[in-house]
mmCIF file of C-alpha atoms and ligand atoms in Angstrom:
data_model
loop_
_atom_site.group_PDB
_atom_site.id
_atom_site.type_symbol
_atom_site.label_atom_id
_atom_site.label_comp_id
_atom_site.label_asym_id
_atom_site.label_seq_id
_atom_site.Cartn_x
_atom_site.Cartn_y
_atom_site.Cartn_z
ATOM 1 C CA UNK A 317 0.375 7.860 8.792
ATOM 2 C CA UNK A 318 0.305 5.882 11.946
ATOM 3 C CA UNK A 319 2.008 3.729 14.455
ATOM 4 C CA UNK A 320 -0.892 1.261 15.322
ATOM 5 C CA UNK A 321 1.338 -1.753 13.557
ATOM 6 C CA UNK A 322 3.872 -0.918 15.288
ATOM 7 C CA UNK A 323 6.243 -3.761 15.777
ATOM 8 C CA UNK A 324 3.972 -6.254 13.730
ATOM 9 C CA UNK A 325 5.400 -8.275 10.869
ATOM 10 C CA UNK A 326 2.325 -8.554 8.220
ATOM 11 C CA UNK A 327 1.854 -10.796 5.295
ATOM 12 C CA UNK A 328 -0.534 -9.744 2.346
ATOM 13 C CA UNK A 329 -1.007 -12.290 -0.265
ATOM 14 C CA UNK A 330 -2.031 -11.390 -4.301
ATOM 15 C CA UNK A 331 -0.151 -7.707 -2.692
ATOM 16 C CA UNK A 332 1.250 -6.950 -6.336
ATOM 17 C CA UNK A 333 -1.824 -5.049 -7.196
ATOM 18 C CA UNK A 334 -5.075 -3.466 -6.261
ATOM 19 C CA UNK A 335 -6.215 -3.821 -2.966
ATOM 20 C CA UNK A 336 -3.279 -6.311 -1.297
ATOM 21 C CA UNK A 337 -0.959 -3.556 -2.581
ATOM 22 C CA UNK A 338 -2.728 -0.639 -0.614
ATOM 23 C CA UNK A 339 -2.667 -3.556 2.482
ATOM 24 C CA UNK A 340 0.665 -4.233 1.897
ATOM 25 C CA UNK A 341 1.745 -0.422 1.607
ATOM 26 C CA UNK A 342 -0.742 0.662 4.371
ATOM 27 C CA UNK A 343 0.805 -1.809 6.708
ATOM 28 C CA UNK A 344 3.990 0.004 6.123
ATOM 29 C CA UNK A 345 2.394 3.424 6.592
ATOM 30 C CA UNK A 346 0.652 1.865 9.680
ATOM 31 C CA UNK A 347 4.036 1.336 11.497
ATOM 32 C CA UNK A 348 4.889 -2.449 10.540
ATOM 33 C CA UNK A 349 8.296 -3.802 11.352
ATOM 34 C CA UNK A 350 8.452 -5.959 8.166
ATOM 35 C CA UNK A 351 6.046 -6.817 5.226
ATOM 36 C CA UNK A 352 5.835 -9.840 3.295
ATOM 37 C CA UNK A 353 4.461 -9.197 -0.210
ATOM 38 C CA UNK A 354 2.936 -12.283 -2.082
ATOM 39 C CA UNK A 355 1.823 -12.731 -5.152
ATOM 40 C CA UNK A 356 1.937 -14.792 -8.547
ATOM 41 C CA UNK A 357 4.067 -12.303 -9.812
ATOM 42 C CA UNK A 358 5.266 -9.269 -8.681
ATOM 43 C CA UNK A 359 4.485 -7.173 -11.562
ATOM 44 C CA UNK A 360 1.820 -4.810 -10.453
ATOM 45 C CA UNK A 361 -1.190 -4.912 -12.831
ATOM 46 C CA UNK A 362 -1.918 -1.344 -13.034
ATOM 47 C CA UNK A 363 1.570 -0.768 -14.079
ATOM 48 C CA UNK A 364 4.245 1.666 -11.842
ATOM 49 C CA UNK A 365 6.623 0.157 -9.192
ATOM 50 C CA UNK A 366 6.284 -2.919 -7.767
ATOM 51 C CA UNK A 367 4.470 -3.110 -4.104
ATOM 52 C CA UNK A 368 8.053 -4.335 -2.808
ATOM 53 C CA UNK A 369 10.145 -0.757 -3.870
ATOM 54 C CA UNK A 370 6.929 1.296 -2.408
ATOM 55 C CA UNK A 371 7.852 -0.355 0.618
ATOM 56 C CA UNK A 372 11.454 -0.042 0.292
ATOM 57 C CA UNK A 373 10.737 3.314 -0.173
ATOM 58 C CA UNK A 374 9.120 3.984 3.119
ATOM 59 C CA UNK A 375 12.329 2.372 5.141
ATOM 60 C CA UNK A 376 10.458 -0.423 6.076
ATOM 61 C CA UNK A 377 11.378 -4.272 5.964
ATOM 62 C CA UNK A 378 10.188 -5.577 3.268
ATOM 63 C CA UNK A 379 10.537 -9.647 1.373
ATOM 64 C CA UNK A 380 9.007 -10.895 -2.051
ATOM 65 C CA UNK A 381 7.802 -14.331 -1.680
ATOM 66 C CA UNK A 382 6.324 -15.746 -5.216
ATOM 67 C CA UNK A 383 3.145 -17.734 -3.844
ATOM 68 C CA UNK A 384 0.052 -19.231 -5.708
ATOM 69 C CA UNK A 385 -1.828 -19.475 -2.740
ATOM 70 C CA UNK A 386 -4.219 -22.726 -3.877
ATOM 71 C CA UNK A 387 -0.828 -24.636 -3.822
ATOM 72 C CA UNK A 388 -0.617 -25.722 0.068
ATOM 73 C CA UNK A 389 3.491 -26.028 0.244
ATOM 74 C CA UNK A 390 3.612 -22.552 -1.630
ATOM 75 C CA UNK A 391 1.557 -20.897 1.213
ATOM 76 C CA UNK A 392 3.355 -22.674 3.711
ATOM 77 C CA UNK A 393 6.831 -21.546 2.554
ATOM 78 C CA UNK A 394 5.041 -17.823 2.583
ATOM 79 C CA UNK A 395 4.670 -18.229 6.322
ATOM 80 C CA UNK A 396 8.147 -19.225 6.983
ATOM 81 C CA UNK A 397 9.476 -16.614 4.855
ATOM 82 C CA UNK A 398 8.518 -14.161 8.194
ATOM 83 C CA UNK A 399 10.351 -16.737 10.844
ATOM 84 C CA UNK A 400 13.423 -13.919 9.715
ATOM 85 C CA UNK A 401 11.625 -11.762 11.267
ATOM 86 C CA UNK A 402 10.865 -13.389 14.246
ATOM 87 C CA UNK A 403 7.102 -14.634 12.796
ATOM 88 C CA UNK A 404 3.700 -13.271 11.791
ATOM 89 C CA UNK A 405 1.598 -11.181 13.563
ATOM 90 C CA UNK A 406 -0.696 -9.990 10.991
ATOM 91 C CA UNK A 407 -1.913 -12.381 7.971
ATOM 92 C CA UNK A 408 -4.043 -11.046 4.881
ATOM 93 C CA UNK A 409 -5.531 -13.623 2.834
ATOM 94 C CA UNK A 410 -6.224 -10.698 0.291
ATOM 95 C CA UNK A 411 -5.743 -12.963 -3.025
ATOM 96 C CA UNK A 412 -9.110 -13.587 -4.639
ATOM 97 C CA UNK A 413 -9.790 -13.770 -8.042
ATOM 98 C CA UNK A 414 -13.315 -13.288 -10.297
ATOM 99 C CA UNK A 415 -14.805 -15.074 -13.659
ATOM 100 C CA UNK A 416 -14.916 -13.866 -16.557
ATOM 101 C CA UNK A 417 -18.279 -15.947 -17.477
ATOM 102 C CA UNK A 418 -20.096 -16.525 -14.304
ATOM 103 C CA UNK A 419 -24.097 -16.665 -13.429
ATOM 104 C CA UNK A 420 -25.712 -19.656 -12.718
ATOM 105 C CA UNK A 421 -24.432 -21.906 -15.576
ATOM 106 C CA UNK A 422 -21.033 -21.590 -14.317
ATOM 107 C CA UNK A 423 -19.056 -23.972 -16.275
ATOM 108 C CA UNK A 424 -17.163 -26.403 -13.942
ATOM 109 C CA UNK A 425 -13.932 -25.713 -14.597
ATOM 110 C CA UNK A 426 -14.097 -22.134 -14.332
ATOM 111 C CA UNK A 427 -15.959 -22.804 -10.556
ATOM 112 C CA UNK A 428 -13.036 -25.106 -9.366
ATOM 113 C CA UNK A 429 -10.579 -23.012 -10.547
ATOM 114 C CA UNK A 430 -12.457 -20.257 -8.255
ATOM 115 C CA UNK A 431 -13.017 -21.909 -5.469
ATOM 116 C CA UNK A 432 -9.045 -23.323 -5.271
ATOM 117 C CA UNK A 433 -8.119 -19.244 -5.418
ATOM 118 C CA UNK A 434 -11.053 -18.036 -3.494
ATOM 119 C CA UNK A 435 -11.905 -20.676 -0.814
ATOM 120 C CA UNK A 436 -8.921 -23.054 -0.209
ATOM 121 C CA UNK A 437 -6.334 -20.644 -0.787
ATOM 122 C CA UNK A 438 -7.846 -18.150 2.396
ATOM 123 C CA UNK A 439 -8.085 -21.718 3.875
ATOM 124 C CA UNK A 440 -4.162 -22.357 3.820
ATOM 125 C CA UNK A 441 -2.832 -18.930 4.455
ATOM 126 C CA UNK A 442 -4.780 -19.087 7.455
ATOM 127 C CA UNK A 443 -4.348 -22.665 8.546
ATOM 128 C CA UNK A 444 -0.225 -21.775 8.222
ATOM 129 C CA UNK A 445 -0.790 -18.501 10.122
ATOM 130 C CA UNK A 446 -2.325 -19.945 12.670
ATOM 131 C CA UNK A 447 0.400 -22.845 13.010
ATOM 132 C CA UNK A 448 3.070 -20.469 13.285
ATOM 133 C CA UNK A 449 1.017 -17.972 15.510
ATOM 134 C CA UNK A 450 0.349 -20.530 18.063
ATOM 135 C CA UNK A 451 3.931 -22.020 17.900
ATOM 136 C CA UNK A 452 5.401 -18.566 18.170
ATOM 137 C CA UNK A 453 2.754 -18.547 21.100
ATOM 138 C CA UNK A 454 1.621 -15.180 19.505
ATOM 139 C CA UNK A 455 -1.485 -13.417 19.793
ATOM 140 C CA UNK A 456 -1.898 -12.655 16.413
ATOM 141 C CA UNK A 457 -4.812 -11.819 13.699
ATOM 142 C CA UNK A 458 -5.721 -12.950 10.835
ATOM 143 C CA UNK A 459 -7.597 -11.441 8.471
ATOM 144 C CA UNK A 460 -9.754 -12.923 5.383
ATOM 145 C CA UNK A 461 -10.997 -11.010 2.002
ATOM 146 C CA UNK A 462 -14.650 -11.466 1.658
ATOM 147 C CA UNK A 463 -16.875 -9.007 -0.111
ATOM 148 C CA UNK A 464 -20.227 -7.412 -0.141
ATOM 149 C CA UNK A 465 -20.622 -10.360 -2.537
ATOM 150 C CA UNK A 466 -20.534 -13.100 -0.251
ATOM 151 C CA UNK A 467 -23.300 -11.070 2.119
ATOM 152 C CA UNK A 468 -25.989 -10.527 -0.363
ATOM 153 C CA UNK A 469 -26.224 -12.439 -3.556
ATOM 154 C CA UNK A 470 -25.972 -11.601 -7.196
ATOM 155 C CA UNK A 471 -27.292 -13.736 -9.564
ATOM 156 C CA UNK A 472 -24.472 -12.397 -12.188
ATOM 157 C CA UNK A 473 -21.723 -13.713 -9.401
ATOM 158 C CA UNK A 474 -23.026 -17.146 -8.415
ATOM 159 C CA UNK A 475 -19.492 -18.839 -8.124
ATOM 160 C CA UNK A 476 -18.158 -15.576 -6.569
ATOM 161 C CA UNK A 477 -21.062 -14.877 -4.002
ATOM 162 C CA UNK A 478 -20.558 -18.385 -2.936
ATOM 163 C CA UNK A 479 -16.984 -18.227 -2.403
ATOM 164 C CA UNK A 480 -17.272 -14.822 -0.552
ATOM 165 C CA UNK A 481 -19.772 -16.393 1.639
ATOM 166 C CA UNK A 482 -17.870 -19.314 2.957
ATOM 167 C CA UNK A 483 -14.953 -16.820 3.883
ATOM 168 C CA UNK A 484 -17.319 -14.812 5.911
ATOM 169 C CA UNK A 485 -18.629 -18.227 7.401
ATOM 170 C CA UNK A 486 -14.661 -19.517 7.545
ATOM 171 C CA UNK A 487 -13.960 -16.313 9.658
ATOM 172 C CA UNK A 488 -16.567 -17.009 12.426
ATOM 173 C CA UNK A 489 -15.522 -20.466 12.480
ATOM 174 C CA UNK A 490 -11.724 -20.169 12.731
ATOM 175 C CA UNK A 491 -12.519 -16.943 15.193
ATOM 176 C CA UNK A 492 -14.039 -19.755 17.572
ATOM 177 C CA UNK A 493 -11.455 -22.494 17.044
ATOM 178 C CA UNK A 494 -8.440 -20.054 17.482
ATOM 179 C CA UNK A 495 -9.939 -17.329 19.959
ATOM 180 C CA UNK A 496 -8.637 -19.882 22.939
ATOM 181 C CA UNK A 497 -5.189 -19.537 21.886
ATOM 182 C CA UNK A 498 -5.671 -15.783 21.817
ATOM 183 C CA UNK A 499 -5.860 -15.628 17.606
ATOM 184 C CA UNK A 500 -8.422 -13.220 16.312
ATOM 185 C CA UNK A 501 -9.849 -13.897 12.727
ATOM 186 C CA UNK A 502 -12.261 -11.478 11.198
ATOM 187 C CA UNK A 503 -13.108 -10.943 7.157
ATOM 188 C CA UNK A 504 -13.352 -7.940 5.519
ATOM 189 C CA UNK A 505 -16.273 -7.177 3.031
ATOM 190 C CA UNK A 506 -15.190 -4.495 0.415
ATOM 191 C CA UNK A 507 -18.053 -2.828 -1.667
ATOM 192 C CA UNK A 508 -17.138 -1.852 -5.210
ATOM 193 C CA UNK A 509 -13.605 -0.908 -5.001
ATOM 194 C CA UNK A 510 -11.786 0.960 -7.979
ATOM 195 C CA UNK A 511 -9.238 -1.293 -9.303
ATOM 196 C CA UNK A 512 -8.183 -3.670 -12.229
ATOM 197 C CA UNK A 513 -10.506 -6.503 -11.173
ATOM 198 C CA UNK A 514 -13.443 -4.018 -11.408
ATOM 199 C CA UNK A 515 -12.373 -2.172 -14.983
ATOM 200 C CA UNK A 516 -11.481 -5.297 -16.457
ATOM 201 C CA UNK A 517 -14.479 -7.416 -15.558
ATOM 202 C CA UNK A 518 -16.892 -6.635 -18.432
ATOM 203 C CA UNK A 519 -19.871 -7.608 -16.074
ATOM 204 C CA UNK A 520 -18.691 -6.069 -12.935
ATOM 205 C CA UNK A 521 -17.623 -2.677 -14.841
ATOM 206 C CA UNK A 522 -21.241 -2.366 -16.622
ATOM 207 C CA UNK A 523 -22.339 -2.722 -13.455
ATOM 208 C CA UNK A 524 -19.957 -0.441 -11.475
ATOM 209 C CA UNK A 525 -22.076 2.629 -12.062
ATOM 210 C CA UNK A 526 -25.713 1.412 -11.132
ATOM 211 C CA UNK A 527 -23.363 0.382 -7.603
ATOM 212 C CA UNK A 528 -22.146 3.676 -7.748
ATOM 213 C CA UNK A 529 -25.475 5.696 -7.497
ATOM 214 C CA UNK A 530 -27.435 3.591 -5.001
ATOM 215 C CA UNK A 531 -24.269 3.856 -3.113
ATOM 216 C CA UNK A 532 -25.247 6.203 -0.313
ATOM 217 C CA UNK A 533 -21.560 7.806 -0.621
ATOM 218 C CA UNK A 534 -22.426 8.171 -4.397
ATOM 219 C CA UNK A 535 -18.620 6.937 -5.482
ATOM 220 C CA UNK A 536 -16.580 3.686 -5.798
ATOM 221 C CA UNK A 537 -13.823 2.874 -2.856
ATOM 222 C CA UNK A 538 -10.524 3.409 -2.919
ATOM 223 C CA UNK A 539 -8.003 0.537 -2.452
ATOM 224 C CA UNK A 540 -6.462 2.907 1.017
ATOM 225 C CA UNK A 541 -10.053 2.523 2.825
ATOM 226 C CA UNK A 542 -10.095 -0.841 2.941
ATOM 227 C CA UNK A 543 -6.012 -1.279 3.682
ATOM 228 C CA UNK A 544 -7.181 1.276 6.487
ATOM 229 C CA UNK A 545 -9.547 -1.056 7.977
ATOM 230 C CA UNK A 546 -7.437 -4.385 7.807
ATOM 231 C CA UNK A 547 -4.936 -2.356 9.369
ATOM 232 C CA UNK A 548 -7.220 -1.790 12.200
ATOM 233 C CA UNK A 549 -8.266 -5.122 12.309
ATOM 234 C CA UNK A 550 -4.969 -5.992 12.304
ATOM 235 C CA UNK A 551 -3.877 -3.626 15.281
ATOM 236 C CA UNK A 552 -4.122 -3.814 19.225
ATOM 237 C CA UNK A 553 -7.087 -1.200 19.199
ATOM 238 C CA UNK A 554 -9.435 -4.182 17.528
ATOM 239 C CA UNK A 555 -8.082 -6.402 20.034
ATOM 240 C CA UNK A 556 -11.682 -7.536 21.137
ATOM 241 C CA UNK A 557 -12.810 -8.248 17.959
ATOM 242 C CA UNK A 558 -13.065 -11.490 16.294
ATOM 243 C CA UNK A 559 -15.696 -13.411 14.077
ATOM 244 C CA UNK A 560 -16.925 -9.903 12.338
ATOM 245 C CA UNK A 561 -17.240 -9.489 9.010
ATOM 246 C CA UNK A 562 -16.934 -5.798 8.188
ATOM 247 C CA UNK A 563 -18.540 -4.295 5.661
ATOM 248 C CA UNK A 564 -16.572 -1.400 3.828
ATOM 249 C CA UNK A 565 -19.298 0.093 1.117
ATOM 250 C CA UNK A 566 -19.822 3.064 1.667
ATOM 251 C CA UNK A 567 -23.248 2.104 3.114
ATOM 252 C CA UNK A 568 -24.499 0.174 -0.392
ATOM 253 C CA UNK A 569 -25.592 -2.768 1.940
ATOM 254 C CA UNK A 570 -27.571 -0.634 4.609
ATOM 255 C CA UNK A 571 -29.898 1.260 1.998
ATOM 256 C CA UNK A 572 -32.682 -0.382 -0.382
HETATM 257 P P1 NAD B 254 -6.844 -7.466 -8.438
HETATM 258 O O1 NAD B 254 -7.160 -8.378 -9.562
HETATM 259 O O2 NAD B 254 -6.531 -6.025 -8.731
HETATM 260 O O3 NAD B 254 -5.661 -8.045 -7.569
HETATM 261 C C1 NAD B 254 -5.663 -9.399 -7.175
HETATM 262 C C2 NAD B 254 -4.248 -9.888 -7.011
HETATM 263 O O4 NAD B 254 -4.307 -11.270 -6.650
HETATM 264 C C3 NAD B 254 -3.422 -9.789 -8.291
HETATM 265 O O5 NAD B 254 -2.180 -9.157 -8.016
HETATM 266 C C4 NAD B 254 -3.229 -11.240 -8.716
HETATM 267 O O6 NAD B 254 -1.996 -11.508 -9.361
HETATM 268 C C5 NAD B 254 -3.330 -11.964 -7.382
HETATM 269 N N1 NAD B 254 -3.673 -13.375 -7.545
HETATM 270 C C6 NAD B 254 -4.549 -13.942 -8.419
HETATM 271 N N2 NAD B 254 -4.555 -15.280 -8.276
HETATM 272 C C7 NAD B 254 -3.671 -15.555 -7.292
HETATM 273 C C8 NAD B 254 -3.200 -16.770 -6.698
HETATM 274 N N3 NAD B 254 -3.654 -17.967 -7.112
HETATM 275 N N4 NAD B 254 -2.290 -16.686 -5.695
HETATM 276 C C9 NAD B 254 -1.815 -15.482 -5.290
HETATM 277 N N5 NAD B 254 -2.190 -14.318 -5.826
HETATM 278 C C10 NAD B 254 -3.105 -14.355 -6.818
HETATM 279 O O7 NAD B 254 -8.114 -7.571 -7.465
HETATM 280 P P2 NAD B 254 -8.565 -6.668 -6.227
HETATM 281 O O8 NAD B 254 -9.750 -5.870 -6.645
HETATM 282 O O9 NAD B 254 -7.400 -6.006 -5.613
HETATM 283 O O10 NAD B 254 -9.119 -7.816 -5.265
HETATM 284 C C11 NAD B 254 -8.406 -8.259 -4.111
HETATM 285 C C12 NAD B 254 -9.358 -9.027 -3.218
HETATM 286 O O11 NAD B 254 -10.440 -8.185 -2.846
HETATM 287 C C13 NAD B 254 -9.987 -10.258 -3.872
HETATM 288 O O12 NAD B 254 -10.107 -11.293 -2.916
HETATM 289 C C14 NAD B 254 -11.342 -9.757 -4.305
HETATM 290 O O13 NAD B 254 -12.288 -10.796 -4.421
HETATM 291 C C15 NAD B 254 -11.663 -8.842 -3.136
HETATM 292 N N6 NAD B 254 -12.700 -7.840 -3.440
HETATM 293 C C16 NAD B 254 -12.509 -6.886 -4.388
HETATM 294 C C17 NAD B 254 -13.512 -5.963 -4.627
HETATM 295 C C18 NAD B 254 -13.365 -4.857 -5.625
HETATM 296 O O14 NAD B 254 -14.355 -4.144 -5.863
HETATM 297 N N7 NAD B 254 -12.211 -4.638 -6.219
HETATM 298 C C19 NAD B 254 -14.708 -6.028 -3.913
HETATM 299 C C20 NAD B 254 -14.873 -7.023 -2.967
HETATM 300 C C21 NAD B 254 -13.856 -7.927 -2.730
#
């Protein structure tokens, strides 16, 4: 597809399925060296071969590493599985997960459980990038999954939103205390993207379609667009861009 990973080793956490598995792929497609695919299991959830034989497939370098990314030793053991191949260039903290009940009378369980997924474990993949990165004296990037979500509220999504906004806010402030050692970090803000989250989310697929038609694109994404643009913001040719989050919509964001 392209070569602008070229030479990069990339690691994609909750890459089984959906959109880690179109970042995981794409960063084969892209050019990588090697991929490491993380998940809690490596069963894909939309059924057909796992991410690791796509990218077998290809030719490419490619590890499973089983990783539950709010467990801190888990994520660090991710990271070291890439020291084979000389370290990370490129991390995706892609894993994110959504409620089933959610609004403003969140029950607390369901919020922590959340926030470990969503919040602390974007924290640790990027806290064990960055160790590596810096000891491997590598100017690498690191990239974080937000969503439109965590830009503009929705009172159905109150746990979510509020999770998606400290990544954005966890971007710009790693992008500052890493950008000396040459370590970009930017987060990436999908729009409505069509894949098992979305169908399976009773709340989130009812309201799929009213997304779909203010959309100014008029459709849902596809997983690809937004492996496209963490490729990119994984490649040289973003290489003076840190502390963004970008918004991949399909303009639902820009329009009233
Ligand atoms: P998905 O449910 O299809 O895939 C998520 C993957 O994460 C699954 O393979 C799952 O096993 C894995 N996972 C869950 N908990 C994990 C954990 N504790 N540790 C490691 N892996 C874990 O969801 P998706 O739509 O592909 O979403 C991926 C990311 O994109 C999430 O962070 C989500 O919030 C974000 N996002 C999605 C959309 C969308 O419309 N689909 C929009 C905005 C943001």
């Amino acid at each position: 597809m392209s070569d602008i990973l070229k030479d990069k080793v990339v690691v994609v956490t909750g890459a089984a399925s959906g959109i880690g598995r179109a970042i995981a792929i794409g960063a084969a497609q892209h050019g990588a060296r090697a991929v490491i695919v993380s998940d809690i299991t490596e069963t894909s959830n939309e059924g057909g071969r796992t991410t690791t034989s796509e990218i077998e497939a290809l030719g490419v370098a490619v590890r499973f590493q089983r990783t539950d990314v709010s467990q801190r030793a888990q994520v660090d053991a991710l990271v070291e599985a890439a020291a084979e191949f000389g370290g990370v260039d490129v991390m995706v903290a892609n894993a994110g997960i959504t409620l089933r009940s959610d609004g403003p009378d969140v029950a607390e369980d369901d919020y922590r459980r959340l926030m470990t997924v969503n919040l602390d474990g974007v924290l640790f993949s990027a806290q064990a990038a960055a160790r590596q990165m810096k000891a491997n004296r590598k100017a690498g990037s690191i990239v974080l999954m937000a969503s439109m979500g965590g830009i503009a509220g929705a009172g159905m999504t109150v746990a979510y939103s509020t999770s998606k906004g400290g990544v954005v806010l966890m971007a710009k402030a790693l992008a500052d205390a890493l950008g000396p050692d040459g370590i970009r970090v930017n987060a990436v803000a999908p729009g409505v993207i069509d894949t098992h989250l979305v169908r399976t989310n009773p709340g989130i697929a009812a309201a799929s379609e009213g997304f779909r038609q203010r959309t100014p694109l008029r459709r849902l994404g596809k997983p690809s667009e937004i492996a496209d643009a963490v490729a990119w913001l994984g490649s040289d040719m973003a290489s003076y861009v840190s502390g963004i989050a970008l918004l991949v919509d399909g303009g639902l964001l820009s329009v009233i």
